[in-house]
mmCIF file of C-alpha atoms and ligand atoms in Angstrom:
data_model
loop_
_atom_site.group_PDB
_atom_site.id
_atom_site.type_symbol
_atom_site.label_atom_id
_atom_site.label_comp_id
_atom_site.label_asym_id
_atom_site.label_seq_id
_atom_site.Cartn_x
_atom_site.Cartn_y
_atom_site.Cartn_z
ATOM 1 C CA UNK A 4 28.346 -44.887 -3.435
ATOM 2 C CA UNK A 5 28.470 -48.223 -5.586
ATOM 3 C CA UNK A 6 26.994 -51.334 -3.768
ATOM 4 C CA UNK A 7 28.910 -54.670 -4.650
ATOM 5 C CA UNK A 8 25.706 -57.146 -5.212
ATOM 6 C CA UNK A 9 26.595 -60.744 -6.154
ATOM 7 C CA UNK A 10 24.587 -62.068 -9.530
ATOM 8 C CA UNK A 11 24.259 -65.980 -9.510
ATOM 9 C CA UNK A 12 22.892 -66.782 -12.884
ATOM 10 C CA UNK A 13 21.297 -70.266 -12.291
ATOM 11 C CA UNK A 14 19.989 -73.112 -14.420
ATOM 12 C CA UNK A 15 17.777 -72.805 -17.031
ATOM 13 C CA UNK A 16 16.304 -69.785 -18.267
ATOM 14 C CA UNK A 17 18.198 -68.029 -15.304
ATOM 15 C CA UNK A 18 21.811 -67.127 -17.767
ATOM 16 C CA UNK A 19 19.358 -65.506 -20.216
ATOM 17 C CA UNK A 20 17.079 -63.690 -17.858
ATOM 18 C CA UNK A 21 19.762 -62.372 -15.594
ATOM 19 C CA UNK A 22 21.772 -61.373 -18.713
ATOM 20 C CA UNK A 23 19.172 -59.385 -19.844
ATOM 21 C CA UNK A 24 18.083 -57.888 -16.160
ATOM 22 C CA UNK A 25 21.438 -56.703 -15.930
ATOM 23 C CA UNK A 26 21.896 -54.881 -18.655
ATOM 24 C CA UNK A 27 18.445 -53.130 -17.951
ATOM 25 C CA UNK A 28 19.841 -52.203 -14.443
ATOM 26 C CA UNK A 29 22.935 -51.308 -15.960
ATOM 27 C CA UNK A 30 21.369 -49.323 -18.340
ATOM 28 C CA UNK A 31 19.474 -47.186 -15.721
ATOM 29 C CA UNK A 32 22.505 -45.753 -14.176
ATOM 30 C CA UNK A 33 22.000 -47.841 -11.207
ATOM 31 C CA UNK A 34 25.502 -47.632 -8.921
ATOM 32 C CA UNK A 35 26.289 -51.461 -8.985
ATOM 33 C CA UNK A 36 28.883 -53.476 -9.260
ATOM 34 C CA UNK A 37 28.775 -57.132 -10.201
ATOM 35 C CA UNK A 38 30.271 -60.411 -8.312
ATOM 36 C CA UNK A 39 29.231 -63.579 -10.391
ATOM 37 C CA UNK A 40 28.914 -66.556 -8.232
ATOM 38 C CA UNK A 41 27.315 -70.083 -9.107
ATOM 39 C CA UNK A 42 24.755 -72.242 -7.607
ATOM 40 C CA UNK A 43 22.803 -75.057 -8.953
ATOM 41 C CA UNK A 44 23.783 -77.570 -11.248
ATOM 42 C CA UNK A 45 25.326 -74.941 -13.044
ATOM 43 C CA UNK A 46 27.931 -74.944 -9.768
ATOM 44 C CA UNK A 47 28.297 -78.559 -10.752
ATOM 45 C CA UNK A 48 29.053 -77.875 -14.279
ATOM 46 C CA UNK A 49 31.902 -75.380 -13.182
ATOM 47 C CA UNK A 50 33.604 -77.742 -10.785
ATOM 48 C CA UNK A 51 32.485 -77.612 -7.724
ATOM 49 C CA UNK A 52 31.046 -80.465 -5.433
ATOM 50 C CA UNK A 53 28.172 -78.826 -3.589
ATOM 51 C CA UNK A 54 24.766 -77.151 -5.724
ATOM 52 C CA UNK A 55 25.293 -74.457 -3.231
ATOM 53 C CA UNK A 56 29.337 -73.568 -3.210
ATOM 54 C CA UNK A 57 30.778 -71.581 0.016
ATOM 55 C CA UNK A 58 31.983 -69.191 -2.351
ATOM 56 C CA UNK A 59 29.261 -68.489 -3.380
ATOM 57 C CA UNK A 60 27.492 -68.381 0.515
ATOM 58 C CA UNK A 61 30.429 -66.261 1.418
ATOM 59 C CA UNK A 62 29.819 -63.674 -1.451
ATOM 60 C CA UNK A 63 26.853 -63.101 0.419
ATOM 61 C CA UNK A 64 27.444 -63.067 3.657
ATOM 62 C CA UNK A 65 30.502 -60.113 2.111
ATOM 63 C CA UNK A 66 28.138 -58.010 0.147
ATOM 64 C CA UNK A 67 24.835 -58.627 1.991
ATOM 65 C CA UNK A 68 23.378 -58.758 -1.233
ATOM 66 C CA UNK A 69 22.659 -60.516 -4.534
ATOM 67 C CA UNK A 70 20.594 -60.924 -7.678
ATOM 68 C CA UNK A 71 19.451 -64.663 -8.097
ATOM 69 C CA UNK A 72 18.617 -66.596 -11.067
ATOM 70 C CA UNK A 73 16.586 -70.105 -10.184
ATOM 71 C CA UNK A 74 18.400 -72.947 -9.803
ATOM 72 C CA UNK A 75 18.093 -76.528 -10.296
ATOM 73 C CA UNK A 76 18.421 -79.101 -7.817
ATOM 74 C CA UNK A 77 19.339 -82.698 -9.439
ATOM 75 C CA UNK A 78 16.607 -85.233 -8.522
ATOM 76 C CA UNK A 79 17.580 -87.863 -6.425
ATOM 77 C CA UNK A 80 21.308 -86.709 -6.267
ATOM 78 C CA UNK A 81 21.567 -86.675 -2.501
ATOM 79 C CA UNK A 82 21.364 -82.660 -2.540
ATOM 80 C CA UNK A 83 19.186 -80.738 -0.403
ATOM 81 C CA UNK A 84 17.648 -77.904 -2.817
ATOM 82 C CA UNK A 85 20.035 -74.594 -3.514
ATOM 83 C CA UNK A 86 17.310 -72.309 -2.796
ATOM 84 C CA UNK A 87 15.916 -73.834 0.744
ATOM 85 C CA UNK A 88 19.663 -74.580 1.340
ATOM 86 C CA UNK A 89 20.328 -70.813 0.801
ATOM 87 C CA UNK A 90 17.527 -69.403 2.504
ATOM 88 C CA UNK A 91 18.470 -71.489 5.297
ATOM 89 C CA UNK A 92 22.225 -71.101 5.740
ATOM 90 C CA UNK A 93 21.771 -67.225 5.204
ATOM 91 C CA UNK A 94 18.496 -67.058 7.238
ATOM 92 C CA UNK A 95 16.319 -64.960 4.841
ATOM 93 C CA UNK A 96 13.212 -65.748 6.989
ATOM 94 C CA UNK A 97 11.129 -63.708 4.976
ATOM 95 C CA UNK A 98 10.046 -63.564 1.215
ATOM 96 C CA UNK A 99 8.217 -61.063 0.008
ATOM 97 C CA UNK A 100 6.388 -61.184 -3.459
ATOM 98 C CA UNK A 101 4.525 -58.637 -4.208
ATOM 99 C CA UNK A 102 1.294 -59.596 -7.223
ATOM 100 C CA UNK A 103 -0.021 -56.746 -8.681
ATOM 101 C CA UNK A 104 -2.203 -56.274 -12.089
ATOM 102 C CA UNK A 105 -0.120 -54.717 -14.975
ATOM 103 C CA UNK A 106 -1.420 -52.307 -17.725
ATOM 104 C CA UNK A 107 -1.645 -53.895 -20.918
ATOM 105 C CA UNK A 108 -1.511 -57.467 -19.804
ATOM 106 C CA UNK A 109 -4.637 -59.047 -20.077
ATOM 107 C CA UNK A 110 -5.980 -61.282 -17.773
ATOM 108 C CA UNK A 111 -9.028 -62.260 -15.891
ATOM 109 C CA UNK A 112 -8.578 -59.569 -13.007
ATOM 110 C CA UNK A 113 -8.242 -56.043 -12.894
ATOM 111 C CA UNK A 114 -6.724 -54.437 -9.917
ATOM 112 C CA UNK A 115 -4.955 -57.234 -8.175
ATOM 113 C CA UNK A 116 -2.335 -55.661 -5.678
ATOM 114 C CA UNK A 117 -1.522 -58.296 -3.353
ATOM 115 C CA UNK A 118 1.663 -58.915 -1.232
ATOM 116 C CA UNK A 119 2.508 -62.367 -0.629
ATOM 117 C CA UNK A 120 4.774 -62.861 3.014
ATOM 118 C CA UNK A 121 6.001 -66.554 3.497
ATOM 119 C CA UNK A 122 8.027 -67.704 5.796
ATOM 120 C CA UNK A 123 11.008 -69.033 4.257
ATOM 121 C CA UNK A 124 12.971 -71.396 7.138
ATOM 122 C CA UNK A 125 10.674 -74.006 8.608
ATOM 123 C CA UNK A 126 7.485 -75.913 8.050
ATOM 124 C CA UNK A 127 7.576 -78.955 5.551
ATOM 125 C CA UNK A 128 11.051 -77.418 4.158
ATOM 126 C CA UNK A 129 12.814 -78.139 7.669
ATOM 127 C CA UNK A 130 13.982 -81.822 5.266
ATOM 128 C CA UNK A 131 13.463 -83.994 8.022
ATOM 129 C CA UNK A 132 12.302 -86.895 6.440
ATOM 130 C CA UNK A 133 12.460 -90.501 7.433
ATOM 131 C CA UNK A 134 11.202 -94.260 6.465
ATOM 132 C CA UNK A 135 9.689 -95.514 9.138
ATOM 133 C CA UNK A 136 9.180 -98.753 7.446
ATOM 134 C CA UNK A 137 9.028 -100.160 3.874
ATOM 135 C CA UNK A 138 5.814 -98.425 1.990
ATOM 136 C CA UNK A 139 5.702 -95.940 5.362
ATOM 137 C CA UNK A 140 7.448 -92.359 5.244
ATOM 138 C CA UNK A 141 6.935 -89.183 7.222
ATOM 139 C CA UNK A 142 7.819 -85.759 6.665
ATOM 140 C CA UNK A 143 7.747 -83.698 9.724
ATOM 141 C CA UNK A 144 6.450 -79.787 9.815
ATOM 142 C CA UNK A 145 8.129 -78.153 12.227
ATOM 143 C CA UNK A 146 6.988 -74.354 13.590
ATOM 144 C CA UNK A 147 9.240 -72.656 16.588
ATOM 145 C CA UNK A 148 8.358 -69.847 18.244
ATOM 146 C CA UNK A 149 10.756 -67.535 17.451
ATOM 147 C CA UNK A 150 10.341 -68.256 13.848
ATOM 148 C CA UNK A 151 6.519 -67.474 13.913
ATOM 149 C CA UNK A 152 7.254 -64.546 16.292
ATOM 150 C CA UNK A 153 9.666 -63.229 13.730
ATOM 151 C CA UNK A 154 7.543 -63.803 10.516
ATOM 152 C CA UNK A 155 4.568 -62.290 11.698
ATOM 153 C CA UNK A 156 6.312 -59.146 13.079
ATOM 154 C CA UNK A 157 7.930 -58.980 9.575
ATOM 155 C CA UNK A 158 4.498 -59.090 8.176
ATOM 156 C CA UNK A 159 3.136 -56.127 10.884
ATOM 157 C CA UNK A 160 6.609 -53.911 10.223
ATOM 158 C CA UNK A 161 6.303 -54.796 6.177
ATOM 159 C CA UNK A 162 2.757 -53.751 5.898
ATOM 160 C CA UNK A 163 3.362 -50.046 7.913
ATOM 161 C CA UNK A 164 6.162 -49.434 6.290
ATOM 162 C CA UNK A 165 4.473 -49.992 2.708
ATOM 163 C CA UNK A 166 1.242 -48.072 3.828
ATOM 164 C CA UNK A 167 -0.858 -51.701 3.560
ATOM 165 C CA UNK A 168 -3.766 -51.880 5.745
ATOM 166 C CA UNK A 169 -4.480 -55.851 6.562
ATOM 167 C CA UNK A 170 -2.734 -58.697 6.775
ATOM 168 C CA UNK A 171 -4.195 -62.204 6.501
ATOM 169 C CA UNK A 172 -2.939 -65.012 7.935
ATOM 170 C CA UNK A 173 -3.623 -68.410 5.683
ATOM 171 C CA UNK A 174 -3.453 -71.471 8.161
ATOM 172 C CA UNK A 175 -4.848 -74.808 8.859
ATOM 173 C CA UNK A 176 -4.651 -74.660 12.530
ATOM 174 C CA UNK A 177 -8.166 -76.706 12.481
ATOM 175 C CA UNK A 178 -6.142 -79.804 11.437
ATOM 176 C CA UNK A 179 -2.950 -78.991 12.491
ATOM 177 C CA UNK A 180 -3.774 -77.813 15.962
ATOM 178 C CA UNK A 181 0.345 -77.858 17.222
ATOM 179 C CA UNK A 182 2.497 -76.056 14.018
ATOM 180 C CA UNK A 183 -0.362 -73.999 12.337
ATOM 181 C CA UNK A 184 -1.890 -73.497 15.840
ATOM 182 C CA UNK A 185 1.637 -71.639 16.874
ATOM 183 C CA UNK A 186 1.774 -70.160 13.387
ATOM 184 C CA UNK A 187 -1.462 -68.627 14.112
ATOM 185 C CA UNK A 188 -1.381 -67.414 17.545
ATOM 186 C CA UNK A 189 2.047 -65.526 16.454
ATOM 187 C CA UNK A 190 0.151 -63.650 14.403
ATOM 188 C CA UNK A 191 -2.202 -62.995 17.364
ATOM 189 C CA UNK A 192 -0.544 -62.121 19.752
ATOM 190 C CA UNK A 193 1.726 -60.041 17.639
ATOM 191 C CA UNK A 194 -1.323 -57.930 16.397
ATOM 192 C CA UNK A 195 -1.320 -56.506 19.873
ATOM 193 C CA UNK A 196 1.618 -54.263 18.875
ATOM 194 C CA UNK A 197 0.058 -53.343 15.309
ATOM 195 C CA UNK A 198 -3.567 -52.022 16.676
ATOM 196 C CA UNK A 199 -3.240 -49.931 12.997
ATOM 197 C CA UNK A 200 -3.719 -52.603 10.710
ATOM 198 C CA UNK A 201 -6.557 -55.272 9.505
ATOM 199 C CA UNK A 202 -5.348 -58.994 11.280
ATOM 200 C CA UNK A 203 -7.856 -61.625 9.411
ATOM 201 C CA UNK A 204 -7.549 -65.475 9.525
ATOM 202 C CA UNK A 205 -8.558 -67.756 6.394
ATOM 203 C CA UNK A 206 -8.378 -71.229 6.974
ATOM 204 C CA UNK A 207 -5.964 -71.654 3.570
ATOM 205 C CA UNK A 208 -8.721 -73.933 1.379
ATOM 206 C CA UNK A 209 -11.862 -71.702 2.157
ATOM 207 C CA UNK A 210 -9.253 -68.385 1.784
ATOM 208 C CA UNK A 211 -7.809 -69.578 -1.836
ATOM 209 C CA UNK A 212 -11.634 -69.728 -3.390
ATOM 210 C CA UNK A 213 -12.292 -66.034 -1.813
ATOM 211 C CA UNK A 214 -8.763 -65.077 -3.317
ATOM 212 C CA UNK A 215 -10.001 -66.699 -6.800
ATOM 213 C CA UNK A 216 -13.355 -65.011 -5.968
ATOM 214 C CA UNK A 217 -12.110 -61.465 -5.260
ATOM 215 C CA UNK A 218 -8.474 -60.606 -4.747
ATOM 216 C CA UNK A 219 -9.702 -57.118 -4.165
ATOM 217 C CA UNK A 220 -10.708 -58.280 -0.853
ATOM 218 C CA UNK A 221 -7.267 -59.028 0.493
ATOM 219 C CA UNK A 222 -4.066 -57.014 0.722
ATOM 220 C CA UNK A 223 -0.612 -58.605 2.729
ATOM 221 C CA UNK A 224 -1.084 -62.855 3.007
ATOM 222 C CA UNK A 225 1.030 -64.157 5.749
ATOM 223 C CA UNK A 226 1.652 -68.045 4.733
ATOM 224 C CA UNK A 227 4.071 -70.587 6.578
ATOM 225 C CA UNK A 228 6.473 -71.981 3.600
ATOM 226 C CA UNK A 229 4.550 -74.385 2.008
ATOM 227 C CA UNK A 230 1.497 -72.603 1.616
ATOM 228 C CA UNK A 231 3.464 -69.070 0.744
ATOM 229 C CA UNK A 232 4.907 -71.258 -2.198
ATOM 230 C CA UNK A 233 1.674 -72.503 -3.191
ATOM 231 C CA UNK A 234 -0.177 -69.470 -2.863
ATOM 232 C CA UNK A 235 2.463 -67.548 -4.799
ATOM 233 C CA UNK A 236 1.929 -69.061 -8.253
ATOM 234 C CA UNK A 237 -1.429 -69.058 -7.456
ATOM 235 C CA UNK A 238 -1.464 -65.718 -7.124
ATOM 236 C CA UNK A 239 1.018 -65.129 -9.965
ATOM 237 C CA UNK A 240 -1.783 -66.660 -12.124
ATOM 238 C CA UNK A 241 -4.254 -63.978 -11.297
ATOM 239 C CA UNK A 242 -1.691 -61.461 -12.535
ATOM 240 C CA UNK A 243 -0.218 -62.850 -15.583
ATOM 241 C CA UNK A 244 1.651 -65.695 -14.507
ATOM 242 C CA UNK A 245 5.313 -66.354 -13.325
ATOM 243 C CA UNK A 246 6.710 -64.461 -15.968
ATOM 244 C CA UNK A 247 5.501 -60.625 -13.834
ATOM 245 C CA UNK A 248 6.027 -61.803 -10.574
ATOM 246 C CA UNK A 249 8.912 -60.739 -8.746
ATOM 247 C CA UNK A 250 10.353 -61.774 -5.192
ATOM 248 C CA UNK A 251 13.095 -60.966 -2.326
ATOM 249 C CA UNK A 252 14.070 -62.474 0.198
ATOM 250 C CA UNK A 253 15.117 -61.243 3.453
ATOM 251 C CA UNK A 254 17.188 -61.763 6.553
ATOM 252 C CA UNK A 255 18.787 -59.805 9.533
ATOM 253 C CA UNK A 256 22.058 -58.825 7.112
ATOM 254 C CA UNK A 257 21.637 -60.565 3.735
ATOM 255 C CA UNK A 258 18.814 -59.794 1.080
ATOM 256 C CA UNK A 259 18.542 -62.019 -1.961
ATOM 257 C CA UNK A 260 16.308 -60.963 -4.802
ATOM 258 C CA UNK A 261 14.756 -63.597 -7.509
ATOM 259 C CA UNK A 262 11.809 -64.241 -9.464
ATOM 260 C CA UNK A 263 8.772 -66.795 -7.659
ATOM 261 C CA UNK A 264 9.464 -69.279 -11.320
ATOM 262 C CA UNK A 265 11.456 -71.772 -11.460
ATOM 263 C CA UNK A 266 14.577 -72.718 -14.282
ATOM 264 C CA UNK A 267 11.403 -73.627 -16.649
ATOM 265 C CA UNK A 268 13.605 -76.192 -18.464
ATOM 266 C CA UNK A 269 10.679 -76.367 -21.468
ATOM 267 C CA UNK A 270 11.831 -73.142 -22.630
ATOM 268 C CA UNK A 271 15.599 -72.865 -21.637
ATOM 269 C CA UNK A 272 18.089 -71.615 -24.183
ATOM 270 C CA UNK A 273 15.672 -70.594 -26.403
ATOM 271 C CA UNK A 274 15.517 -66.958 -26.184
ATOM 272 C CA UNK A 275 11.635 -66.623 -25.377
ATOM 273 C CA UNK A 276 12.117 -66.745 -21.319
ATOM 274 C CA UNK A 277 10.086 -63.395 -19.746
ATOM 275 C CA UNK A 278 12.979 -61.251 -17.850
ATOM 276 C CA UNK A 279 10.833 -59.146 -16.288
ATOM 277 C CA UNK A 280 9.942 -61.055 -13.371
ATOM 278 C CA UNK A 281 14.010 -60.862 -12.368
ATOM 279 C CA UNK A 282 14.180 -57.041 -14.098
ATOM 280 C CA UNK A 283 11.473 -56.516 -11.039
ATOM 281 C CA UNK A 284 13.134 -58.401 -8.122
ATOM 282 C CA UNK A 285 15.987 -56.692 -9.328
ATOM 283 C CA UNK A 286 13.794 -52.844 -8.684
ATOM 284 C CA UNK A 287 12.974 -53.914 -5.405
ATOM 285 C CA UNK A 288 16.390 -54.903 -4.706
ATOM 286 C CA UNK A 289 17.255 -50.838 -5.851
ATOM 287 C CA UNK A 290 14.223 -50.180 -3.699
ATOM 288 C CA UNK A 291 16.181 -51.715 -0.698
ATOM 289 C CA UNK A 292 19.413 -49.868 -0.804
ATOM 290 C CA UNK A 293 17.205 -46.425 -1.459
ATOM 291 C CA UNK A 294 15.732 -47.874 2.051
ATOM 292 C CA UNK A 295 18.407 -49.256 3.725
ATOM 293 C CA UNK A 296 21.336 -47.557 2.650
ATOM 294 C CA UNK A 297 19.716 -44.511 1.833
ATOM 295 C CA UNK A 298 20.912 -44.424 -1.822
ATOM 296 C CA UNK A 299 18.380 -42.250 -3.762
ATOM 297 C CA UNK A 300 20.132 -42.861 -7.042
ATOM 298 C CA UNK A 301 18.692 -46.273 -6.159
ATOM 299 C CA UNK A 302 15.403 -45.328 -5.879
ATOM 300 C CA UNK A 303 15.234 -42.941 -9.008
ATOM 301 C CA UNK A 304 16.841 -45.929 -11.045
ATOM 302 C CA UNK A 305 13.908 -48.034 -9.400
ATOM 303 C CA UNK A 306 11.467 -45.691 -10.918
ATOM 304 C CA UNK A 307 12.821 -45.073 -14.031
ATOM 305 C CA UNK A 308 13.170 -48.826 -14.589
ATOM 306 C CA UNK A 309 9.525 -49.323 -13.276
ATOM 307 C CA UNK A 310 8.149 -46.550 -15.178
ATOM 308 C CA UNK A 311 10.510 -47.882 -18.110
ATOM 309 C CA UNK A 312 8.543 -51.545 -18.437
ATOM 310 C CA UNK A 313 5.311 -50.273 -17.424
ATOM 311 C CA UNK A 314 5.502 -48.146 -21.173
ATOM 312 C CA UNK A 315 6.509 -50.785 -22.768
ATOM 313 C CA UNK A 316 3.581 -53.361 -22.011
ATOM 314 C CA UNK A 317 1.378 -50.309 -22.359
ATOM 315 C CA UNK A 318 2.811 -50.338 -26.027
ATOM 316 C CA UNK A 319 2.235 -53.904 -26.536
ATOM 317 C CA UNK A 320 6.086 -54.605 -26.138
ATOM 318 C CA UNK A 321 6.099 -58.158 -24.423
ATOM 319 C CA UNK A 322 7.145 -61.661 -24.436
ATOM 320 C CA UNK A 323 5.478 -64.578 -25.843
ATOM 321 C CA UNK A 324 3.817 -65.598 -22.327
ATOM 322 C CA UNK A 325 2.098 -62.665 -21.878
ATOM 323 C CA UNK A 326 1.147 -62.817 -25.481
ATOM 324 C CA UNK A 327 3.401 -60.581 -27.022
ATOM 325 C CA UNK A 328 6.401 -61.594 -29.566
ATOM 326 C CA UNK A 329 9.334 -60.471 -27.955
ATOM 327 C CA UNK A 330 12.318 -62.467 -27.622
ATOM 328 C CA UNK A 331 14.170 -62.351 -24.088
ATOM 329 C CA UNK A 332 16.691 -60.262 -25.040
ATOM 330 C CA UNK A 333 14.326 -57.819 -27.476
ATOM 331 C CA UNK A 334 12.535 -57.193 -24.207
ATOM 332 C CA UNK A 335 15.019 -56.147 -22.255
ATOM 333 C CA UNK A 336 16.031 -53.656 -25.179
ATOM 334 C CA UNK A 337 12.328 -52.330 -25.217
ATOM 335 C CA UNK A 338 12.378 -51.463 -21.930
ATOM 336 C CA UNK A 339 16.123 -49.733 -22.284
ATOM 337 C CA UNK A 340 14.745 -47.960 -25.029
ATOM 338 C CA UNK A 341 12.466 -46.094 -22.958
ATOM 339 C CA UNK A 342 14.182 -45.727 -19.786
ATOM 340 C CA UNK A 343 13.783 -42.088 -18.867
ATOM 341 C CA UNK A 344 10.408 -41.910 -20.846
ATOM 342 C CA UNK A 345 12.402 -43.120 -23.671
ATOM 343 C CA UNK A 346 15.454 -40.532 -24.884
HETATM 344 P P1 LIG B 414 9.883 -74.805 -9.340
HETATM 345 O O1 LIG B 414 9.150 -76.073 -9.129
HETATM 346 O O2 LIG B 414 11.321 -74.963 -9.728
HETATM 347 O O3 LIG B 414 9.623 -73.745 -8.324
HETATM 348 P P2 LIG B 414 7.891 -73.598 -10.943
HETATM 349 O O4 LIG B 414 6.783 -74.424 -10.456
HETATM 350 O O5 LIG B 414 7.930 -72.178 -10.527
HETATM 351 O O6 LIG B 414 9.318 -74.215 -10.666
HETATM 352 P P3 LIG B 414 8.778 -73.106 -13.563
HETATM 353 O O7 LIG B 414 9.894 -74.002 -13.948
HETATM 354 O O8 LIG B 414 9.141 -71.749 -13.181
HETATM 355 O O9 LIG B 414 7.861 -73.793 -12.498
HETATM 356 O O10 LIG B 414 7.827 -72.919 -14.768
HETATM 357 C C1 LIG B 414 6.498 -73.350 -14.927
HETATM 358 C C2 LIG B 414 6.107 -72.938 -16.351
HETATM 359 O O11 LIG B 414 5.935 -71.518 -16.389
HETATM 360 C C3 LIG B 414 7.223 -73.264 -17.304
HETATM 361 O O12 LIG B 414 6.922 -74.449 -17.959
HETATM 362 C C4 LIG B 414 7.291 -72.084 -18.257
HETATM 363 O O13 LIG B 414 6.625 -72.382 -19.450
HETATM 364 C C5 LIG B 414 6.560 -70.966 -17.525
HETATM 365 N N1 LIG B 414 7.516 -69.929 -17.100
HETATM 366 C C6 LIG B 414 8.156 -69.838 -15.912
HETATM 367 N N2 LIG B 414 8.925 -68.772 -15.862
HETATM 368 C C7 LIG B 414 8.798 -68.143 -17.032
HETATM 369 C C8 LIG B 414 9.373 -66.957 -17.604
HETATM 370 N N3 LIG B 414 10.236 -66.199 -16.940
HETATM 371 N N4 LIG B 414 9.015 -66.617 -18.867
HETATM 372 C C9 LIG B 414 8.135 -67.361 -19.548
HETATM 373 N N5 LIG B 414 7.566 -68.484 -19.083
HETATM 374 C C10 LIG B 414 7.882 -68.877 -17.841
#
């Protein structure tokens, strides 16, 4: 079985990391074929008219699956972001990014092992913005039912299936009686059907200083979108930073896998960019074929990949943001070289 998964390389540091993540995967055995596709500006730089091509959109929609690099939205272009666009049009309601502490990367936590659940298709990210007057704008939040119904039994479902005890909803339903009221009564009224795990409610300012305090203390946090983007690099900071944290994104059909950073533009082209946060979106995109297609070449190429870069930071092998002196590229090599327990 070979799975056809659709690579969109991105702006930025996204050529160079998703060059080397595929070669890694490659390298593993993994049964994959490749479909490039662009997005971002680099979709502009190719030709097309839109950040977000239908080519690319129907690659997806084809394959059910791809491996995303971040891209770039031009400011003030008249283009609604590729990634919100994206998440959107395909309806990947749910990202999931998991934070956990790595061996051999130093940092002021031990034994972080968080899971990060935001929902991806509403909130502040709905666009609908307006001037009301000169020197007067709005930007409206918008929660639906169904899409809080659906995010927090993706939260419930995620957190059995993954053997995770508690989830805990982030909210500020105190000020914002109406959106993060419905966003928290979801969660509610869904934990009816999930009597098996933990629900707890933080209101989000009081719940980031416990998380700073003691990540220890929490397990699966269930943000709408603005605060599962915020709390994501917050969380990625406990770990390491952007450069180790990994995400996917998921829908009824489609599943799109990318890192939480961004294109980083400061360090673009340079050859220092950390892969690994793609090389691990891109294990828990092997992860979901083992699950969903039941492909278990998938899920030994998972391990061997995981067990692969977990060696090589216990060796010291790393890039320069984790404090290592690894190039991209040299990286990705390390962690070939000891695929399999290193051959
Ligand atoms: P966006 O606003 O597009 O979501 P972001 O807030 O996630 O982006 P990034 O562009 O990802 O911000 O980067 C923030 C900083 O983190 C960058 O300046 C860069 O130095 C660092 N960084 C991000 N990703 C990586 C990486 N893969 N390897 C090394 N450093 C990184």
């Amino acid at each position: 079985m070979t799975h056809t998964c659709v690579l969109i390389p991105g702006d930025g540091i996204g050529p160079e990391v998703a060059d080397a993540t595929k070669r890694v995967l490659e390298a593993s055995g993994a049964p994959l074929e490749w479909v490039s596709r662009p997005a971002g500006v680099a979709a502009l730089d190719q030709g097309h008219d839109a950040v977000l091509p239908q080519t690319t959109v129907d690659a997806i929609l084809e394959h059910g699956l791809a491996l995303k690099g971040p891209c770039t939205t031009p400011v003030g272009g008249g283009f609604s972001s590729v990634n919100v666009a994206l998440r959107k049009t395909l309806q990947l309601y749910g990202a999931v990014r998991p934070v956990r502490s790595l061996d051999g990367v130093e940092t002021r936590y031990q034994d972080v092992d968080l899971v990060v659940i935001r929902e991806n298709t509403e909130g502040l990210y709905a666009g609908i913005e307006n001037e009301i007057t000169e020197g007067v704008v709005s930007s409206l939040k918008v929660a639906t039912q169904n899409a809080c119904d659906r995010i927090s039994r993706f939260a419930f479902e995620f957190a059995r299936q993954s053997g995770r005890k508690k989830v805990t909803v982030l909210h500020k339903a105190n000020i914002m009686k109406l959106s993060d009221g419905m966003f928290l009564k979801a969660a509610q009224a869904m934990h009816e059907s999930y009597q098996d795990i933990v629900l707890e409610e933080r209101i989000i300012d009081a719940g980031c200083m416990q998380i700073v305090q003691g990540p220890e203390n929490f397990d699966i946090l269930l943000c709408e979108n603005l605060y599962g983007d915020v709390m994501s690099d917050l969380c990625a900071g406990l770990v390491g930073g952007l450069g180790v944290t990994p995400g996917a994104n998921y829908g009824a059909d489609n599943a799109v896998f990318e890192a939480v950073h961004g294109s980083a533009p400061d360090i673009a082209g340079k050859g220092v960019a950390n892969p690994l946060a793609l090389l691990m979106s891109g294990v828990m995109m092997l992860n979901h074929l083992h699950r969903t297609r039941n492909d278990e070449t998938c899920g030994r190429c998972a391990e061997s990949i995981r067990d692969a870069y977990n060696l090589a930071l216990r060796e010291g092998a790393m890039t320069g943001d984790l404090g290592g002196s690894l190039g991209t590229e040299a990286f990705a090599d390390a962690v070939i070289a000891r695929l399999g327990g290193g051959r």
